[in-house]
Short mmCIF file of C-alpha atoms and ligand atoms in Angstrom, two decimals:
data_model
loop_
_atom_site.label_atom_id
_atom_site.label_comp_id
_atom_site.label_asym_id
_atom_site.label_seq_id
_atom_site.Cartn_x
_atom_site.Cartn_y
_atom_site.Cartn_z
CA MET A 12 0.00 0.00 0.00
CA GLU A 13 1.12 3.49 -0.72
CA ASN A 14 2.53 5.35 2.26
CA ASN A 15 0.44 8.53 2.54
CA VAL A 16 0.13 9.91 6.04
CA LEU A 17 -0.55 13.30 7.55
CA LEU A 18 1.06 14.08 10.90
CA LYS A 19 -1.15 16.74 12.46
CA ASN A 20 -0.26 19.20 15.23
CA CYS A 21 3.49 18.73 15.18
CA LYS A 22 5.58 21.10 17.26
CA THR A 23 8.53 22.00 15.03
CA ASP A 24 11.30 24.58 14.88
CA GLN A 25 9.03 26.43 12.45
CA GLY A 26 6.01 26.49 14.81
CA VAL A 27 3.07 24.09 14.98
CA LYS A 28 2.75 22.42 11.59
CA ASN A 29 1.15 19.55 9.73
CA ILE A 30 3.58 17.26 7.96
CA HIS A 31 2.39 15.22 5.00
CA ILE A 32 4.46 12.19 4.09
CA ILE A 33 4.09 10.40 0.77
CA ASP A 34 6.18 7.25 0.40
CA ASP A 35 9.67 8.08 1.70
CA LYS A 36 9.50 11.88 1.39
CA ILE A 37 7.99 14.91 3.05
CA ASN A 38 5.37 16.18 0.63
CA TYR A 39 4.23 19.20 2.62
CA VAL A 40 5.02 21.13 5.80
CA GLY A 41 2.58 23.87 6.75
CA VAL A 42 -0.70 24.85 8.34
CA GLU A 43 -2.99 23.44 5.66
CA THR A 44 -4.53 19.99 5.90
CA PRO A 45 -3.75 18.20 2.66
CA LYS A 46 -5.77 15.08 1.79
CA SER A 47 -4.13 11.87 2.94
CA LEU A 48 -4.94 8.20 3.31
CA GLN A 49 -4.07 8.23 7.00
CA VAL A 50 -4.03 10.91 9.70
CA LEU A 51 -1.98 10.71 12.89
CA ASP A 52 -2.53 13.38 15.52
CA MET A 53 0.85 14.20 17.07
CA ASN A 54 -0.83 16.19 19.86
CA GLY A 55 1.96 18.70 20.07
CA PHE A 56 4.81 16.20 20.17
CA LEU A 57 8.09 17.73 19.02
CA ILE A 58 9.16 16.58 15.54
CA ILE A 59 12.76 17.13 14.47
CA PRO A 60 14.87 15.69 11.66
CA GLY A 61 16.18 12.27 12.69
CA MET A 62 19.67 12.48 14.11
CA ILE A 63 22.45 12.00 11.58
CA ASP A 64 25.08 10.40 13.80
CA PRO A 65 28.42 10.96 12.12
CA HIS A 66 30.33 8.61 14.40
CA VAL A 67 29.39 5.02 15.26
CA HIS A 68 31.14 1.66 15.50
CA LEU A 69 28.58 -0.98 14.55
CA ARG A 70 31.10 -3.89 14.51
CA ASP A 71 29.30 -6.92 12.97
CA MET A 72 31.25 -9.41 10.83
CA GLU A 73 33.97 -10.90 13.09
CA GLN A 74 32.69 -9.02 16.16
CA ILE A 75 29.08 -9.95 16.02
CA GLU A 76 29.14 -10.63 19.76
CA LYS A 77 29.64 -6.89 20.37
CA GLU A 78 27.07 -5.54 17.89
CA ASP A 79 25.59 -6.18 14.49
CA TRP A 80 23.78 -3.97 12.02
CA LEU A 81 20.36 -5.12 13.17
CA THR A 82 20.89 -4.50 16.91
CA GLY A 83 22.86 -1.35 16.15
CA SER A 84 20.15 0.06 13.92
CA LYS A 85 17.43 -0.86 16.43
CA ALA A 86 19.42 1.05 19.03
CA ALA A 87 19.60 3.97 16.60
CA ILE A 88 15.84 3.95 16.11
CA ASN A 89 15.33 3.87 19.88
CA GLY A 90 17.46 6.98 20.11
CA GLY A 91 15.88 8.91 17.23
CA VAL A 92 18.88 8.31 14.96
CA THR A 93 18.07 7.72 11.30
CA PHE A 94 21.49 7.91 9.62
CA VAL A 95 24.89 6.68 10.77
CA PHE A 96 28.46 6.83 9.50
CA ASP A 97 30.21 3.61 10.44
CA MET A 98 33.86 3.73 11.42
CA PRO A 99 36.44 1.53 9.69
CA ASN A 100 38.12 -0.11 12.70
CA THR A 101 36.04 -3.23 12.34
CA ILE A 102 37.31 -6.76 11.84
CA PRO A 103 38.12 -6.82 8.99
CA ALA A 104 39.10 -3.15 8.84
CA THR A 105 37.62 -1.18 5.96
CA ILE A 106 40.93 -0.63 4.20
CA CYS A 107 40.44 -2.47 0.92
CA CYS A 108 37.71 -3.24 -1.58
CA ARG A 109 37.01 -6.73 -0.31
CA ALA A 110 36.58 -5.51 3.25
CA LEU A 111 34.25 -2.75 2.09
CA GLU A 112 32.17 -5.25 0.13
CA ARG A 113 31.93 -7.46 3.19
CA LYS A 114 30.77 -4.53 5.29
CA GLN A 115 28.21 -3.55 2.67
CA ARG A 116 26.82 -7.08 2.78
CA ALA A 117 26.66 -7.06 6.59
CA ALA A 118 24.94 -3.69 6.52
CA HIS A 119 22.07 -5.06 4.46
CA LYS A 120 20.52 -5.85 7.85
CA SER A 121 20.36 -2.16 8.69
CA LEU A 122 16.98 -0.53 9.34
CA ILE A 123 18.44 2.95 8.95
CA ASN A 124 20.49 4.96 6.45
CA LYS A 125 24.23 4.58 6.51
CA LYS A 126 27.55 5.50 4.99
CA PHE A 127 30.92 3.90 5.56
CA TYR A 128 34.24 5.37 6.52
CA LEU A 129 37.38 4.13 4.81
CA GLY A 130 40.37 3.44 7.03
CA SER A 131 43.90 4.38 6.21
CA ASN A 132 46.93 2.41 7.35
CA GLY A 133 49.34 4.58 5.40
CA GLU A 134 49.88 1.90 2.79
CA ASN A 135 46.50 1.53 1.14
CA LEU A 136 46.26 4.70 -0.92
CA TYR A 137 45.73 2.67 -4.06
CA TYR A 138 42.72 0.92 -2.51
CA ILE A 139 41.33 4.12 -1.04
CA GLU A 140 41.34 5.66 -4.50
CA LYS A 141 39.74 2.57 -6.00
CA MET A 142 37.01 2.49 -3.33
CA LEU A 143 36.32 6.18 -3.85
CA ASP A 144 36.09 5.63 -7.61
CA GLU A 145 33.73 2.71 -7.30
CA ASN A 146 31.59 3.54 -4.25
CA PHE A 147 31.72 7.29 -3.84
CA SER A 148 28.09 7.76 -2.84
CA GLU A 149 28.37 5.25 0.00
CA ILE A 150 31.51 6.66 1.56
CA ALA A 151 31.36 9.14 4.42
CA GLY A 152 35.03 10.01 4.44
CA ILE A 153 38.49 8.73 5.30
CA LYS A 154 39.25 8.06 8.95
CA ILE A 155 42.68 8.23 10.47
CA PHE A 156 43.74 7.24 13.98
CA LEU A 157 46.93 8.92 15.17
CA ALA A 158 47.21 6.23 17.85
CA ALA A 159 45.61 2.87 18.44
CA SER A 160 42.62 3.46 20.67
CA SER A 161 40.81 0.19 21.04
CA SER A 162 41.09 -3.01 19.07
CA ASN A 163 42.05 -3.27 15.42
CA GLU A 164 42.71 0.31 14.68
CA VAL A 165 44.75 1.38 11.77
CA MET A 166 47.49 3.92 12.18
CA ASN A 167 48.70 6.43 9.74
CA TYR A 168 51.97 8.27 9.70
CA LYS A 169 53.42 7.29 6.39
CA TYR A 170 52.22 9.07 3.29
CA LEU A 171 49.98 11.35 5.35
CA ASP A 172 50.45 14.23 2.90
CA GLU A 173 49.64 11.95 -0.02
CA LEU A 174 46.47 10.86 1.73
CA LEU A 175 45.42 14.45 2.40
CA LYS A 176 46.10 15.33 -1.25
CA LEU A 177 44.01 12.38 -2.40
CA ALA A 178 41.17 13.51 -0.13
CA LYS A 179 41.40 16.98 -1.61
CA LYS A 180 41.28 15.61 -5.14
CA TYR A 181 38.06 13.71 -4.37
CA ASP A 182 36.71 16.47 -2.11
CA VAL A 183 36.18 13.90 0.62
CA ILE A 184 36.43 14.61 4.34
CA VAL A 185 39.37 13.36 6.41
CA SER A 186 38.25 12.60 9.97
CA VAL A 187 40.75 12.23 12.75
CA HIS A 188 40.98 10.48 16.08
CA SER A 189 43.45 12.89 17.54
CA GLU A 190 45.72 11.27 20.12
CA LEU A 191 49.43 10.89 19.36
CA LYS A 192 50.91 7.47 19.95
CA ASP A 193 54.41 8.55 21.04
CA CYS A 194 52.92 10.97 23.53
CA ILE A 195 50.68 8.29 25.01
CA ASP A 196 53.66 5.94 25.28
CA LYS A 197 55.54 8.65 27.18
CA TYR A 198 52.76 9.23 29.71
CA SER A 199 52.15 5.54 30.06
CA LYS A 200 55.39 5.32 32.05
CA LEU A 201 54.57 8.23 34.33
CA TYR A 202 51.40 7.14 36.09
CA ASP A 203 49.98 4.12 37.79
CA HIS A 204 47.71 2.18 35.46
CA ASN A 205 44.20 2.47 36.81
CA ILE A 206 40.97 3.99 35.54
CA LEU A 207 41.23 7.05 37.79
CA ASN A 208 44.43 7.96 35.95
CA HIS A 209 43.02 7.39 32.46
CA ASN A 210 42.89 11.13 31.76
CA MET A 211 46.53 11.53 32.85
CA LEU A 212 47.76 8.44 31.02
CA ARG A 213 46.15 9.36 27.71
CA ASN A 214 47.13 12.89 28.53
CA LYS A 215 45.37 15.89 27.03
CA GLU A 216 48.73 16.99 25.65
CA CYS A 217 48.53 14.00 23.25
CA SER A 218 45.20 15.20 21.84
CA ILE A 219 46.23 18.82 21.70
CA GLN A 220 49.47 18.11 19.87
CA GLY A 221 47.71 15.70 17.49
CA THR A 222 45.09 18.28 16.62
CA LYS A 223 47.72 20.96 16.11
CA ASN A 224 49.77 18.72 13.78
CA ILE A 225 46.92 17.48 11.64
CA ILE A 226 45.39 20.93 11.24
CA GLU A 227 48.73 22.37 10.18
CA SER A 228 49.26 19.62 7.59
CA SER A 229 45.72 19.89 6.27
CA ALA A 230 45.70 23.67 6.14
CA LYS A 231 48.83 23.53 3.95
CA ILE A 232 47.25 21.06 1.57
CA GLY A 233 43.76 22.50 1.76
CA ASN A 234 41.73 19.31 2.25
CA LYS A 235 38.59 19.27 4.37
CA LEU A 236 39.35 18.16 7.90
CA TYR A 237 37.00 16.93 10.61
CA ILE A 238 38.26 16.46 14.16
CA CYS A 239 36.31 13.72 15.92
CA HIS A 240 35.30 13.85 19.58
CA VAL A 241 37.15 17.03 20.57
CA SER A 242 37.64 16.77 24.31
CA THR A 243 39.82 19.65 25.50
CA LYS A 244 39.63 23.39 25.92
CA GLU A 245 42.95 23.82 24.15
CA GLU A 246 41.83 21.96 21.01
CA ILE A 247 38.78 24.20 20.84
CA GLU A 248 41.06 27.22 20.88
CA ILE A 249 43.21 25.82 18.07
CA ILE A 250 40.16 24.96 15.97
CA LYS A 251 38.65 28.37 16.60
CA GLN A 252 41.77 30.04 15.35
CA TYR A 253 41.99 28.00 12.14
CA LYS A 254 38.28 27.92 11.42
CA GLN A 255 38.28 31.54 10.28
CA ASP A 256 39.93 30.80 6.97
CA TYR A 257 40.17 27.04 6.57
CA PRO A 258 37.46 24.32 6.56
CA VAL A 259 38.17 22.44 9.78
CA TYR A 260 35.08 20.89 11.35
CA CYS A 261 34.62 20.01 14.98
CA GLU A 262 32.64 17.11 16.45
CA ILE A 263 31.97 16.62 20.13
CA THR A 264 30.27 13.78 21.98
CA PRO A 265 27.60 14.02 24.67
CA HIS A 266 29.96 12.28 27.11
CA HIS A 267 32.77 14.78 26.70
CA LEU A 268 30.23 17.56 27.05
CA LEU A 269 28.32 16.24 30.06
CA LEU A 270 30.73 13.98 31.95
CA ASN A 271 34.22 14.33 33.29
CA GLU A 272 36.74 12.10 35.05
CA GLU A 273 34.89 12.50 38.38
CA ILE A 274 32.31 9.95 37.22
CA LEU A 275 34.99 7.26 36.93
CA LYS A 276 34.98 6.94 40.72
CA ILE A 277 31.45 5.63 40.35
CA VAL A 278 31.38 3.81 37.01
CA GLY A 279 34.98 2.58 36.74
CA ASN A 280 35.93 1.02 33.39
CA ILE A 281 32.39 1.48 32.04
CA GLY A 282 33.48 5.08 31.56
CA LYS A 283 36.79 4.15 29.94
CA VAL A 284 36.79 5.84 26.54
CA ASN A 285 39.28 7.41 24.19
CA PRO A 286 39.91 10.26 24.24
CA PRO A 287 39.30 10.09 27.99
CA LEU A 288 36.65 11.96 29.92
CA ARG A 289 38.46 15.16 30.87
CA THR A 290 37.68 17.83 33.47
CA LYS A 291 34.95 20.29 34.38
CA THR A 292 36.96 23.09 32.73
CA ASP A 293 36.86 21.13 29.47
CA ASN A 294 33.08 20.56 29.82
CA GLU A 295 32.64 24.31 30.18
CA ALA A 296 34.86 25.01 27.17
CA LEU A 297 32.78 22.64 25.03
CA TRP A 298 29.58 24.42 26.10
CA GLN A 299 31.14 27.75 25.24
CA ALA A 300 32.23 26.32 21.88
CA ILE A 301 28.62 25.36 21.14
CA ASP A 302 27.55 28.92 21.88
CA ASP A 303 30.37 30.32 19.76
CA ASN A 304 29.49 28.11 16.76
CA ILE A 305 32.84 26.32 16.88
CA VAL A 306 31.17 22.93 17.29
CA ASP A 307 29.65 21.63 14.05
CA THR A 308 28.26 18.23 14.99
CA ILE A 309 27.46 15.91 17.85
CA GLY A 310 28.45 12.28 17.38
CA SER A 311 27.59 9.49 19.76
CA ASP A 312 30.84 7.53 19.22
CA HIS A 313 28.67 4.47 19.88
CA ALA A 314 31.41 1.94 20.70
CA PRO A 315 29.90 -1.29 22.01
CA HIS A 316 32.02 -3.90 23.77
CA LYS A 317 31.05 -6.96 25.80
CA LEU A 318 30.27 -6.18 29.41
CA SER A 319 32.58 -9.03 30.44
CA GLU A 320 35.41 -7.22 28.64
CA LYS A 321 34.56 -3.91 30.28
CA ASN A 322 34.75 -5.66 33.64
CA LEU A 323 38.35 -6.75 33.12
CA GLU A 324 41.15 -4.91 34.91
CA TYR A 325 41.98 -1.40 33.64
CA ASP A 326 44.71 -2.28 31.13
CA LYS A 327 42.70 -5.08 29.58
CA ALA A 328 39.29 -3.40 29.46
CA PRO A 329 38.48 -1.98 26.01
CA SER A 330 37.63 1.69 25.60
CA GLY A 331 34.22 2.87 24.52
CA PHE A 332 30.57 2.44 25.46
CA PRO A 333 27.24 2.60 23.62
CA GLY A 334 25.75 5.98 22.79
CA LEU A 335 23.05 5.57 20.18
CA GLU A 336 20.21 5.35 22.68
CA THR A 337 21.39 8.16 24.93
CA SER A 338 22.86 10.91 22.71
CA LEU A 339 19.80 12.69 21.34
CA HIS A 340 17.95 12.14 24.62
CA LEU A 341 20.74 13.80 26.59
CA LEU A 342 20.65 16.82 24.28
CA ILE A 343 16.89 17.12 24.46
CA ASN A 344 17.21 17.00 28.21
CA GLU A 345 19.74 19.85 28.07
CA MET A 346 17.35 21.79 25.83
CA GLN A 347 14.62 21.37 28.44
CA LYS A 348 16.97 22.82 31.03
CA GLY A 349 17.53 25.83 28.76
CA ASN A 350 21.15 24.97 28.00
CA ILE A 351 20.71 24.69 24.22
CA SER A 352 18.09 26.04 21.84
CA LEU A 353 15.95 23.83 19.62
CA GLU A 354 17.47 25.44 16.54
CA LYS A 355 21.02 24.73 17.71
CA LEU A 356 20.12 21.18 18.68
CA ILE A 357 18.77 20.48 15.19
CA GLN A 358 21.83 22.02 13.55
CA LEU A 359 24.24 19.97 15.66
CA THR A 360 22.38 16.68 15.40
CA SER A 361 21.38 16.69 11.74
CA THR A 362 21.49 19.80 9.53
CA ASN A 363 25.22 20.47 9.81
CA ALA A 364 26.24 16.84 9.25
CA ALA A 365 24.07 16.71 6.12
CA LYS A 366 25.78 19.84 4.80
CA ILE A 367 29.34 18.94 5.73
CA PHE A 368 29.10 15.39 4.39
CA LYS A 369 26.95 16.42 1.40
CA ILE A 370 23.96 14.26 2.21
CA GLN A 371 21.26 15.39 -0.14
CA ASN A 372 17.70 16.10 1.02
CA ARG A 373 18.14 15.21 4.66
CA GLY A 374 18.67 17.09 7.90
CA GLU A 375 15.72 19.50 7.63
CA LEU A 376 11.93 19.38 7.75
CA LYS A 377 11.30 20.52 4.21
CA THR A 378 9.15 19.59 1.24
CA GLY A 379 10.98 17.12 -0.97
CA TYR A 380 13.28 15.98 1.84
CA PHE A 381 13.32 12.41 3.11
CA ALA A 382 10.88 11.71 5.92
CA ASP A 383 13.57 10.86 8.48
CA LEU A 384 12.04 12.11 11.71
CA ALA A 385 12.27 11.79 15.47
CA VAL A 386 9.00 12.30 17.37
CA ILE A 387 9.55 13.41 20.95
CA ASP A 388 7.24 13.54 23.92
CA LEU A 389 8.70 16.51 25.77
CA ASP A 390 6.67 15.87 28.91
CA LYS A 391 7.84 12.34 29.49
CA SER A 392 10.15 11.96 32.48
CA TRP A 393 12.21 8.78 32.62
CA LYS A 394 15.55 7.37 33.71
CA ILE A 395 18.27 5.94 31.50
CA ASP A 396 18.23 2.18 32.07
CA SER A 397 20.82 0.34 30.02
CA SER A 398 19.14 -3.02 30.68
CA LYS A 399 16.43 -1.81 28.27
CA PHE A 400 18.84 -0.90 25.47
CA GLN A 401 18.52 -2.52 22.06
CA THR A 402 22.29 -2.49 21.58
CA LYS A 403 24.08 -5.64 22.67
CA ALA A 404 26.14 -3.45 25.03
CA LYS A 405 23.82 -3.09 27.99
CA TYR A 406 25.72 -0.62 30.16
CA SER A 407 26.31 3.12 30.19
CA PRO A 408 28.06 5.74 32.28
CA PHE A 409 24.74 7.61 32.04
CA ASP A 410 22.78 4.81 33.72
CA GLY A 411 20.26 6.26 36.17
CA PHE A 412 20.41 9.78 34.71
CA GLU A 413 17.02 11.52 34.91
CA MET A 414 15.70 12.59 31.52
CA LYS A 415 12.85 14.79 30.44
CA GLY A 416 11.75 14.15 26.86
CA LYS A 417 11.61 10.79 25.15
CA VAL A 418 11.66 9.65 21.54
CA VAL A 419 8.33 7.88 21.03
CA LYS A 420 8.41 7.29 17.27
CA THR A 421 11.11 7.34 14.65
CA PHE A 422 10.46 7.60 10.92
CA VAL A 423 13.09 6.30 8.52
CA GLY A 424 12.32 7.21 4.93
CA GLY A 425 8.62 7.50 5.79
CA LYS A 426 8.54 4.13 7.59
CA MET A 427 7.28 4.53 11.15
CA PHE A 428 8.80 2.67 14.10
CA GLU A 429 6.92 2.83 17.41
CA ILE A 430 9.64 2.86 20.02
CA ASN A 431 8.00 0.47 22.45
CA THR A 432 7.42 -2.19 19.86
CA ILE A 433 10.73 -2.75 18.16
CA HIS A 434 12.19 -5.92 19.56
O1 DOR B 521 36.89 4.67 23.13
C1 DOR B 521 36.98 4.40 21.93
N1 DOR B 521 36.44 3.28 21.42
N2 DOR B 521 37.65 5.25 21.15
C2 DOR B 521 37.92 4.92 19.88
O2 DOR B 521 38.51 5.71 19.19
C3 DOR B 521 37.52 3.63 19.32
C4 DOR B 521 36.36 3.10 20.02
C5 DOR B 521 36.12 1.65 19.69
O3 DOR B 521 36.13 1.29 18.51
O4 DOR B 521 35.86 0.86 20.59
ZN1 ZN B 522 37.99 7.84 18.14
ZN1 ZN B 523 34.98 6.28 17.59
#
């Protein structure tokens, strides 16, 4: 049957509107009541573009025990996320055509939209170029890790300039995990290895120096650069300075914005993540950077691992935790507290990512755009409970946090998912 539904009484960033969906697109947004086969009264629920999450690790393939595309995309839907960019540090890593094909096959299970990052190990330029030639529309960008962060990450020192030049030629974004390996090795000898020292061990200096280096190299070459999960005040200052005349984009995560190392006393290795949770001063600098329009996007860095692995001793516990089900909720909660405007929230969670990564017809509530929507009950109070997550990783440093505002429906290309019923 044809999909032809009118969502009435939607609270939007443009006022109270009716939204008419035909098939996978928005056919009309306005105050009229166009004829439709079906009418759903939204009773003043907030409707925003579905979150475009530019940073997730959906694993699958050889790490199906951590996550797969079905559980990952169900988690996304639970969190109002309708589009994800999957990172390349999977097993196998997305560094050659065969690995990309395997990931594309695994991702057939996905319920949401997706693009894939290509990884660079400094020696696969030939393959990167081939993948860009053959699969351009499915590729989010090229990801580089300046240091190994968790398992199976690919490092890149060699041929960095060549890689940046290649990215420029294809006008594709280079995204960076900015922590320098040599710097981490240095600090590793200076402190006792336990979770409370994580922020000292993977010292902020390693992120700051990494960001400085990569921006300098990129600014010389002129490629588009995107710094993932910026975590320190100093990196914000560097980005701010360069941003005036060079396209460097800045992503932050909800955990670097809302948490700091203090929480590790309570959650231990559950809160182990790279870059580490920093300090209150850094939280404040990230908030200021949102206000100053230095931050372009918010990424969840959804990084599921097995709980049994997270419970290992500090050195053996992997870094990362799930974020797909908490990220948009945490931001909505901040909006309710008056810490961020609705307009800014929409920009940071969808519109800007669509623009930066050239995703056509998504990221706004507009006629002709895809009907990727998150429907939010702003009055609903609830508590984050990781045991109810759809991700396989049922833990979170945000467990028990009080939220106001809950995603109750998610539309992906016009298809409606009721949040309580996807299992
Ligand atoms: O904490 C992290 N986990 N940081 C990363 O950069 C990678 C991620 C993962 O893949 O687990
Ligand atoms: Zn990272
Ligand atoms: Zn990541």
